[in-house]
PDB file of C-alpha atoms in Angstrom:
ATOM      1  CA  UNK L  16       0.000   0.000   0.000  1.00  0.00           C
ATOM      2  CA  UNK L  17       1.811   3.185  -1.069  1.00  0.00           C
ATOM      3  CA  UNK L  18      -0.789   5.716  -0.320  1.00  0.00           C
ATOM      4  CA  UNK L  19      -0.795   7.353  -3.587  1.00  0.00           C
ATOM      5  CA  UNK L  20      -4.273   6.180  -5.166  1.00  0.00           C
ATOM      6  CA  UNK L  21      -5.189   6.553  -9.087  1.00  0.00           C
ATOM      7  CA  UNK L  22      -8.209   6.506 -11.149  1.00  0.00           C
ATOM      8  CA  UNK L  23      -9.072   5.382 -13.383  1.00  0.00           C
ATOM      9  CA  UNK L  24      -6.221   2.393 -13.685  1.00  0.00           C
ATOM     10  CA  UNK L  25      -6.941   2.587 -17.890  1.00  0.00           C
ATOM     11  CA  UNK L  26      -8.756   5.084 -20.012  1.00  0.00           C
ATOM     12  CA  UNK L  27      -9.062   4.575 -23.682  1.00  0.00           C
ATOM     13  CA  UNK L  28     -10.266   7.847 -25.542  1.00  0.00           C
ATOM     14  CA  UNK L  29     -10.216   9.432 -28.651  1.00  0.00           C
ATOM     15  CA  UNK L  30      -9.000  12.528 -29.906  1.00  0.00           C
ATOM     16  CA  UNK L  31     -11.905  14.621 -29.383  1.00  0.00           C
ATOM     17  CA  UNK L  32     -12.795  13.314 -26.178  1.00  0.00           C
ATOM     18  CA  UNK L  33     -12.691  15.536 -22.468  1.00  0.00           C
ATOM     19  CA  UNK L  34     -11.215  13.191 -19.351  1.00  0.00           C
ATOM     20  CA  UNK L  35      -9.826  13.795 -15.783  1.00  0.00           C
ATOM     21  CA  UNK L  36      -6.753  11.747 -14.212  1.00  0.00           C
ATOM     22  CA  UNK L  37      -7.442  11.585 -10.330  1.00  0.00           C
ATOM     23  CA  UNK L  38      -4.877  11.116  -7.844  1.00  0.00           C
ATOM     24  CA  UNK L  39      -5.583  11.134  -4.201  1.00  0.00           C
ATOM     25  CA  UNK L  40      -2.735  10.954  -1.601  1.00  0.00           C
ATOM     26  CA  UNK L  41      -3.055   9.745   2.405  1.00  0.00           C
ATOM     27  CA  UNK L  42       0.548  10.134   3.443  1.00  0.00           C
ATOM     28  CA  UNK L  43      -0.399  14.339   4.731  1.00  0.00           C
ATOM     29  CA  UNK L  44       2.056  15.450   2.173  1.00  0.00           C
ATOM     30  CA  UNK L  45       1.636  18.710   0.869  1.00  0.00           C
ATOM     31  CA  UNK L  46       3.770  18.111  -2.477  1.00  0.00           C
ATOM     32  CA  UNK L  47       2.096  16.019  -5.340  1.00  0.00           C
ATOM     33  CA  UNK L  48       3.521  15.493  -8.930  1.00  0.00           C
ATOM     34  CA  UNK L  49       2.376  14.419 -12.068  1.00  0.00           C
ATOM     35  CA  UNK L  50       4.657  12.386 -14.420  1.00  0.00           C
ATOM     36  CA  UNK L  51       4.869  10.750 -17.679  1.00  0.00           C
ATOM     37  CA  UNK L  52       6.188   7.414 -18.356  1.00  0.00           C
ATOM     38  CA  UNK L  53       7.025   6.055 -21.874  1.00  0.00           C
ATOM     39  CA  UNK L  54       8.721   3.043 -23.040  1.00  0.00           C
ATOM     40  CA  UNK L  55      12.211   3.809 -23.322  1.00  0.00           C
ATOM     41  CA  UNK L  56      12.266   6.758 -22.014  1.00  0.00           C
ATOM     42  CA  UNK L  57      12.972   8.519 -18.923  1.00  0.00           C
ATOM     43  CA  UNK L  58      10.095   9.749 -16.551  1.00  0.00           C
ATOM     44  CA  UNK L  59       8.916  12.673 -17.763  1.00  0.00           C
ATOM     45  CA  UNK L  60       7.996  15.478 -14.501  1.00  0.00           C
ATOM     46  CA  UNK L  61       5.006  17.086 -15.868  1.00  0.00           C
ATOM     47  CA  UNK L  62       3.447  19.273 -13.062  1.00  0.00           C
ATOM     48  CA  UNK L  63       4.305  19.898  -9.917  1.00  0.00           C
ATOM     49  CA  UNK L  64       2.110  21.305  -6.663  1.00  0.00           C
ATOM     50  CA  UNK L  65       3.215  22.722  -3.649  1.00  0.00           C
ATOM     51  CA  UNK L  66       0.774  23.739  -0.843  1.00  0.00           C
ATOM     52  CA  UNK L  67      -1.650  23.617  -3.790  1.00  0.00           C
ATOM     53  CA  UNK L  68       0.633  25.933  -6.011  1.00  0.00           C
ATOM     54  CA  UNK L  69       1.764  25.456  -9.393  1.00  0.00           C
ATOM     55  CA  UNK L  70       5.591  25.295  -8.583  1.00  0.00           C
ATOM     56  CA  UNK L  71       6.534  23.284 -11.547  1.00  0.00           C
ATOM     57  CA  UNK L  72       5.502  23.053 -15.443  1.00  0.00           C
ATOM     58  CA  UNK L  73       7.602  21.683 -17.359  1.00  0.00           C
ATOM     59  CA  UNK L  74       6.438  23.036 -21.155  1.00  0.00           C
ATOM     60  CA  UNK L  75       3.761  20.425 -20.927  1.00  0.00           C
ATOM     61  CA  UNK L  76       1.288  20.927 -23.923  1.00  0.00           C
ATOM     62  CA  UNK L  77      -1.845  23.359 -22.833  1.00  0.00           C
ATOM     63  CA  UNK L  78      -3.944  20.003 -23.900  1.00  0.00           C
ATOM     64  CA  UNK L  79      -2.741  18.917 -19.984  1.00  0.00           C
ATOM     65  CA  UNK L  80      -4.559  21.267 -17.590  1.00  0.00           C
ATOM     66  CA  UNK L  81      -3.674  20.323 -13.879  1.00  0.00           C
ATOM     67  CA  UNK L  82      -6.062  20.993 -10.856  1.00  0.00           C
ATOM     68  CA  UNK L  83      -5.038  20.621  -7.242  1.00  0.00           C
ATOM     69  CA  UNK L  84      -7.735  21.998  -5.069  1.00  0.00           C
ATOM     70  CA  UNK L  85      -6.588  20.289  -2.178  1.00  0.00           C
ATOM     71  CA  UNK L  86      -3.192  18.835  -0.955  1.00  0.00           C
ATOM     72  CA  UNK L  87      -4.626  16.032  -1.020  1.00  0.00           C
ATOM     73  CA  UNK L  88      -5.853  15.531  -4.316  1.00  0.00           C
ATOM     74  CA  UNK L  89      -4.679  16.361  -7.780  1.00  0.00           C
ATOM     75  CA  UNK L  90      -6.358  16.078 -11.124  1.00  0.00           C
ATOM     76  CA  UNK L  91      -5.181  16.145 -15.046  1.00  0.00           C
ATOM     77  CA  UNK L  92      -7.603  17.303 -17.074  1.00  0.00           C
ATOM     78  CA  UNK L  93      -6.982  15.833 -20.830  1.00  0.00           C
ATOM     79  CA  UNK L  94      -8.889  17.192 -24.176  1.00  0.00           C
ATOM     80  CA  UNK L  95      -7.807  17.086 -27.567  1.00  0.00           C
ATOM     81  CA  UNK L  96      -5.428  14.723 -26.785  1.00  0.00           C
ATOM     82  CA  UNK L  97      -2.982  12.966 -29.720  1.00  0.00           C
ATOM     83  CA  UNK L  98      -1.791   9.192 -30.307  1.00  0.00           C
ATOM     84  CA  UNK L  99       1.531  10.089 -29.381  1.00  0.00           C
ATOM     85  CA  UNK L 100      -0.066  11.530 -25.380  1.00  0.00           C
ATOM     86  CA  UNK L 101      -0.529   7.522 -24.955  1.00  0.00           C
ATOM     87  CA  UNK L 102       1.312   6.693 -21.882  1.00  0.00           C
ATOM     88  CA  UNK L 103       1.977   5.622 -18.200  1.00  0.00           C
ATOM     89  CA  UNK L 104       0.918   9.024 -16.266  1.00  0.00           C
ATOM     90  CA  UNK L 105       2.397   8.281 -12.707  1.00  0.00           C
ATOM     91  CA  UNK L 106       1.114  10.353  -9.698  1.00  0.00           C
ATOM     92  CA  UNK L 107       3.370  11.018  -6.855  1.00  0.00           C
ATOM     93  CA  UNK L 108       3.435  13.054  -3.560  1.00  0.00           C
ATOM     94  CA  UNK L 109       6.278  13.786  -1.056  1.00  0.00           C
ATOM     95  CA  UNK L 110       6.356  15.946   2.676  1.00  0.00           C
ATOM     96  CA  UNK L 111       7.227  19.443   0.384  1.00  0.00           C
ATOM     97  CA  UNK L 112       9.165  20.864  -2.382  1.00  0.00           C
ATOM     98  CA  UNK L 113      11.032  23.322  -1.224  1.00  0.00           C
ATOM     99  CA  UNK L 114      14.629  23.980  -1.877  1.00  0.00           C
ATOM    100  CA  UNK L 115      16.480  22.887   0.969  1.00  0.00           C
ATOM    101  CA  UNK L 116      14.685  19.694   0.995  1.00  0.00           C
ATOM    102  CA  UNK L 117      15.651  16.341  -1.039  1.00  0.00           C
ATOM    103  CA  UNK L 118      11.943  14.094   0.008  1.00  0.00           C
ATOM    104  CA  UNK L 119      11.367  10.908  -1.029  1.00  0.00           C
ATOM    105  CA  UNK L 120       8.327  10.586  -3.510  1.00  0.00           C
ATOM    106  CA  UNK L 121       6.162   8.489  -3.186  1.00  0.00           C
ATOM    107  CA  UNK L 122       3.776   6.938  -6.172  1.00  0.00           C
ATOM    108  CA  UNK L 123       0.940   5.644  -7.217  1.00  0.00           C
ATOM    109  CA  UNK L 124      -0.138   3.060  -9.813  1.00  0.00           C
ATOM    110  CA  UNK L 125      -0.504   4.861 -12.859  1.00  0.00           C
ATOM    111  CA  UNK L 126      -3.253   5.592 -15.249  1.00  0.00           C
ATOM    112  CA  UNK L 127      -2.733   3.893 -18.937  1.00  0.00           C
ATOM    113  CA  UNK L 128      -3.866   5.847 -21.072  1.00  0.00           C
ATOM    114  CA  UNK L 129      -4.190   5.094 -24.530  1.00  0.00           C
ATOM    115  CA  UNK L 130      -5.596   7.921 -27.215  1.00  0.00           C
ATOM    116  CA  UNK L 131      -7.247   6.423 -30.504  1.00  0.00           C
TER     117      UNK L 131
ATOM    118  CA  UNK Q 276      22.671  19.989 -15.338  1.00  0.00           C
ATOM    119  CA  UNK Q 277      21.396  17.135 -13.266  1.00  0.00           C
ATOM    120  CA  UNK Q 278      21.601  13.500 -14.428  1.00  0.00           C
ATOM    121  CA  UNK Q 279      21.119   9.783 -13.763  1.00  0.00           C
ATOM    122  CA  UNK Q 280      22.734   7.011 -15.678  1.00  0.00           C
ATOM    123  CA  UNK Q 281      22.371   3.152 -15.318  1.00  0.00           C
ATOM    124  CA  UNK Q 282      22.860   0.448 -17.265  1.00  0.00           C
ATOM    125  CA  UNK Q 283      20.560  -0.781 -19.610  1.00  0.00           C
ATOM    126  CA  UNK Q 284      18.419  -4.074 -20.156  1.00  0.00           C
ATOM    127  CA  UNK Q 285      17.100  -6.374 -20.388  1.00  0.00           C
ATOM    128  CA  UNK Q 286      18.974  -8.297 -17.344  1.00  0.00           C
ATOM    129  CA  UNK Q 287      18.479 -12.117 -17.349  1.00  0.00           C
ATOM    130  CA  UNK Q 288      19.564 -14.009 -14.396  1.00  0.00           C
ATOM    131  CA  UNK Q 289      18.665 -17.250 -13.154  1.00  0.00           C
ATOM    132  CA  UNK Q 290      16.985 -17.982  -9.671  1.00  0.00           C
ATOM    133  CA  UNK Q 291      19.728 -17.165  -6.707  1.00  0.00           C
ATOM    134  CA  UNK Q 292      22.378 -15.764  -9.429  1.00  0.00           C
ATOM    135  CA  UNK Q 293      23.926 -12.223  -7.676  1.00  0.00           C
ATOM    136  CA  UNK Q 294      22.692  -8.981  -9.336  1.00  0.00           C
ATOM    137  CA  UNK Q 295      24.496  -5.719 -10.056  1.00  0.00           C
ATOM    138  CA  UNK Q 296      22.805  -2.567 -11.790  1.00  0.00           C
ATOM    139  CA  UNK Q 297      24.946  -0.135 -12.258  1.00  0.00           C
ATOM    140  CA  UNK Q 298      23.758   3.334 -11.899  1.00  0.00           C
ATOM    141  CA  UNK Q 299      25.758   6.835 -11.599  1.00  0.00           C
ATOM    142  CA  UNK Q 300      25.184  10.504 -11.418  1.00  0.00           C
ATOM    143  CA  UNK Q 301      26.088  13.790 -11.959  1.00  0.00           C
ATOM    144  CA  UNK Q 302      25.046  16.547  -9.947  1.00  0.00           C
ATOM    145  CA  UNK Q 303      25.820  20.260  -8.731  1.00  0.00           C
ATOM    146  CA  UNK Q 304      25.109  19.853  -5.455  1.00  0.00           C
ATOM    147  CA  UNK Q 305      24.575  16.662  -2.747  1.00  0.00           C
ATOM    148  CA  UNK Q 306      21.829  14.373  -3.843  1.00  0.00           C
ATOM    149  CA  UNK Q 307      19.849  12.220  -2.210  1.00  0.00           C
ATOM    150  CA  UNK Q 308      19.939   9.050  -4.029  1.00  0.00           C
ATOM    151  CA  UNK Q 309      16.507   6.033  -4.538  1.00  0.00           C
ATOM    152  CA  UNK Q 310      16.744   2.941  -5.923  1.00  0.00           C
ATOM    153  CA  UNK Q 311      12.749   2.473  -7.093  1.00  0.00           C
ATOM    154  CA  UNK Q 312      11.132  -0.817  -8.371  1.00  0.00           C
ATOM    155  CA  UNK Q 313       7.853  -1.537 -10.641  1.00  0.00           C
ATOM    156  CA  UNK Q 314       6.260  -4.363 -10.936  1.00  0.00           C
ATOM    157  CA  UNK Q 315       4.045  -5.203 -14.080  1.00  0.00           C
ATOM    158  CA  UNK Q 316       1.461  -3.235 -14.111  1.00  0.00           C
ATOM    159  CA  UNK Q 317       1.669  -0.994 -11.153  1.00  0.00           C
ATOM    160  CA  UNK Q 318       3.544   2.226 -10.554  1.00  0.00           C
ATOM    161  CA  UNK Q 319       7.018   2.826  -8.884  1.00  0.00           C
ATOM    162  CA  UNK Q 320       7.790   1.595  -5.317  1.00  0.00           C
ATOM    163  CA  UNK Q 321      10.620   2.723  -3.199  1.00  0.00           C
ATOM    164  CA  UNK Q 322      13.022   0.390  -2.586  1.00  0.00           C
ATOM    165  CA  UNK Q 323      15.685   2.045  -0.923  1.00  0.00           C
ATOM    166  CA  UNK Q 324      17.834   5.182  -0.152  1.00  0.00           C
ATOM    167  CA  UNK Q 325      21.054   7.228   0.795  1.00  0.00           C
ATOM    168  CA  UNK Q 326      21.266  10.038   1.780  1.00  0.00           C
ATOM    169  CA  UNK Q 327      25.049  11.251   1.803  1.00  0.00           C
ATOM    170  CA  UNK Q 328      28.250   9.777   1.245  1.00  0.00           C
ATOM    171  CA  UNK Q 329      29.280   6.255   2.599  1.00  0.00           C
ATOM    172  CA  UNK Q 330      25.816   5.784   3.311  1.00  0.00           C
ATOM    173  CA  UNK Q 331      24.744   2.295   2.617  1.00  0.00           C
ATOM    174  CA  UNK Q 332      20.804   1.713   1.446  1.00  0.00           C
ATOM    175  CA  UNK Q 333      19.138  -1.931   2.490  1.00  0.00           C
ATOM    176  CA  UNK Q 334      15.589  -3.284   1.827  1.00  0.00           C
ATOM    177  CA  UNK Q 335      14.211  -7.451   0.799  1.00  0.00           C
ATOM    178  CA  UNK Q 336      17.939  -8.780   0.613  1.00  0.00           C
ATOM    179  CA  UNK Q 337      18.907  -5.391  -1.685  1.00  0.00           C
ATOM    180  CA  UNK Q 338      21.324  -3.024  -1.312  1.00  0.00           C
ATOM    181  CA  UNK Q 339      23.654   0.075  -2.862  1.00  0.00           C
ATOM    182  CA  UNK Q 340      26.379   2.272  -1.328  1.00  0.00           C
ATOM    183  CA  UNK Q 341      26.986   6.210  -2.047  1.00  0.00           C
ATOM    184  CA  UNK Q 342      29.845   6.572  -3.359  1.00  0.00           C
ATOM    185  CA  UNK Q 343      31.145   9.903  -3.491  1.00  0.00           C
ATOM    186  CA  UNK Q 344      34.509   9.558  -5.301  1.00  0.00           C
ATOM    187  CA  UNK Q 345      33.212   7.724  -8.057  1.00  0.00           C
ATOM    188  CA  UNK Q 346      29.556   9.166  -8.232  1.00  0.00           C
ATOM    189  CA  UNK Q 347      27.972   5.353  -8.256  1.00  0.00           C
ATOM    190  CA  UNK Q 348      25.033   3.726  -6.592  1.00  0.00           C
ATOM    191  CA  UNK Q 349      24.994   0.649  -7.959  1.00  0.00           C
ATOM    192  CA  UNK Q 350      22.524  -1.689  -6.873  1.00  0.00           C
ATOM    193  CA  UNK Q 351      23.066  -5.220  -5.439  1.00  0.00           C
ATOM    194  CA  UNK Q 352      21.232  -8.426  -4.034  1.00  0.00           C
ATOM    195  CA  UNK Q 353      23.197 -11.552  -3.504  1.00  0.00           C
ATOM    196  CA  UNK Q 354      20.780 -13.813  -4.580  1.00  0.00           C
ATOM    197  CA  UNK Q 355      17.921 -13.326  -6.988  1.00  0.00           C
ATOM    198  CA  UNK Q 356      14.003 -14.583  -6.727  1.00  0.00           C
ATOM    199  CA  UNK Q 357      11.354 -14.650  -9.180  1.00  0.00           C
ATOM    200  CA  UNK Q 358       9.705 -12.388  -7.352  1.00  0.00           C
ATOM    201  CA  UNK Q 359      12.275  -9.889  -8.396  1.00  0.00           C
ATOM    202  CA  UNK Q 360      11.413  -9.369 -12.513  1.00  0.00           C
ATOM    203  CA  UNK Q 361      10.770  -5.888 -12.146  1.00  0.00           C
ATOM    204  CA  UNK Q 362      12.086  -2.874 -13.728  1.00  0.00           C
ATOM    205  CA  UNK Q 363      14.561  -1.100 -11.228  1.00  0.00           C
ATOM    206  CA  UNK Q 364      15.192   3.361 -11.706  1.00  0.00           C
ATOM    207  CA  UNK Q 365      17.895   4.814 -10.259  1.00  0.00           C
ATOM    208  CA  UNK Q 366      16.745   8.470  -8.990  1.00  0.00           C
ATOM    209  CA  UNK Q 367      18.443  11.314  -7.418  1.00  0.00           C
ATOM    210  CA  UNK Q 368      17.096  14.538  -6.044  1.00  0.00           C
ATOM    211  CA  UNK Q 369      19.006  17.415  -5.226  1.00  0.00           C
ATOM    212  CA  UNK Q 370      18.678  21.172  -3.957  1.00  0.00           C
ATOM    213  CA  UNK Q 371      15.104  22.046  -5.051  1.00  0.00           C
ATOM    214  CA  UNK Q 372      13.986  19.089  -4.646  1.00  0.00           C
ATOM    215  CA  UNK Q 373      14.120  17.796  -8.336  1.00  0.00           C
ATOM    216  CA  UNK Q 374      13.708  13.887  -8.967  1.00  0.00           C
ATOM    217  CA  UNK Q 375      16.213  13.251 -11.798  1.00  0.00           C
ATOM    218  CA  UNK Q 376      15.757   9.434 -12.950  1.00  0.00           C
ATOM    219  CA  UNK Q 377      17.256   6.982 -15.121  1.00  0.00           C
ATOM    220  CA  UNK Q 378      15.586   5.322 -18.333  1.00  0.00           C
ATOM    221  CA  UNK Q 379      14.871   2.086 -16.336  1.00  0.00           C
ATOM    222  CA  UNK Q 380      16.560  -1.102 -16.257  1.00  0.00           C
ATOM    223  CA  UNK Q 381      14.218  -4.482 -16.885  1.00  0.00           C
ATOM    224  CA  UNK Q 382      15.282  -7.680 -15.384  1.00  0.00           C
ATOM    225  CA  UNK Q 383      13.858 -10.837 -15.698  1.00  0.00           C
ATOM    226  CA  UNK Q 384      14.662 -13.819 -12.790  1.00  0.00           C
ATOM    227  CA  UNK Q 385      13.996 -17.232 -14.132  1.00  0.00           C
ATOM    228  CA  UNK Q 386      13.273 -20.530 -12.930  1.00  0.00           C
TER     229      UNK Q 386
END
């Protein structure tokens, strides 16, 4: 049990459909990450949220709108996505982000997500 | 800038052989540095973690050493289980906070 909950586990959409990633985290962090995992490739940091603020965006496409209403929860909002956006997108959450401090992140399962 | 290398895959190794993956780093400042596992279909799991220098990381029989002088943190486990066919990242995060990882190394444990 890692505390870092996803869903949904798989999403198959098309191009021209609207869908929200959830990630929910129970450790009391206050840091939470999105990430992108391909094959072959390294993980990708996406977004990153600190005390609910956008700290972190790493010239991620404006088809990936992040919401993080709460430190405990974090959402990606996908539309208009493209075949190439198919992928492993990784949630994650550690104590803070700050700059003094090197936390360990923590993850949960993943979403597949696979755009027709 | 920041970086993590290890070795590549695909690692085969029978049941109870002794595993190395070799990972090392370059950074500006003093990393922390994670050994992570995933299993098949679920996302990454820490397996273990240093700190600072000399400091030796331990979890399920697995281990790696920071080693300052030659920027390594190679992981080891004496003797390998099925169980283990994962893919292993090396990760470091340094002042600011930034996870750096490496591409991933797949190894398979066989019978």
């Amino acid at each position: 049990e890692t505390g870092v909950t996803q869903t949904p586990r798989h999403l198959v959409m098309g191009m021209t459909n609207k869908k929200s990633l959830k990630c929910e985290q129970h450790l009391g962090h206050n840091a939470m990450y999105w990430y992108k995992q391909s094959a072959k490739k390294p993980l990708e940091l996406m977004f990153v949220y600190n005390f609910k603020e956008q700290t972190e965006n790493n010239s991620v496409p404006s088809r990936f709108s992040p919401e993080c209403p709460n430190s405990s929860h974090l959402f990606l909002h996908l539309h208009t996505l493209q075949p190439e956006d198919s992928a492993l997108y990784l949630c994650a959450s550690s104590q803070e982000n700050t700059p003094a401090r090197k936390d360990t992140q923590y993850f949960g399962p993943g979403t597949r997500l696979t755009v027709l | 800038g920041d970086s993590v290398t290890q070795m590549e895959g695909p690692v085969t190794l029978s049941e109870e052989a002794f595993l190395t993956i070799n990972c090392t780093y370059t950074a500006t400042g003093y990393p922390s540095l994670f050994w992570y596992v995933q299993y098949p279909g679920e996302g990454l799991q820490l397996l273990l973690k240093a700190t600072k220098a000399d400091d030796k990381g331990s979890n399920k029989g697995f281990e790696a050493t920071y080693r300052k002088e030659t920027t390594s943190f190679h992981l080891e486990k004496g003797s390998v289980q099925v169980s283990d066919s994962a893919v292993y990242f090396c990760a470091l995060a340094d002042t600011g906070n930034q996870f750096y990882f490496g591409t991933g190394t797949s190894l398979t444990v066989i019978p």
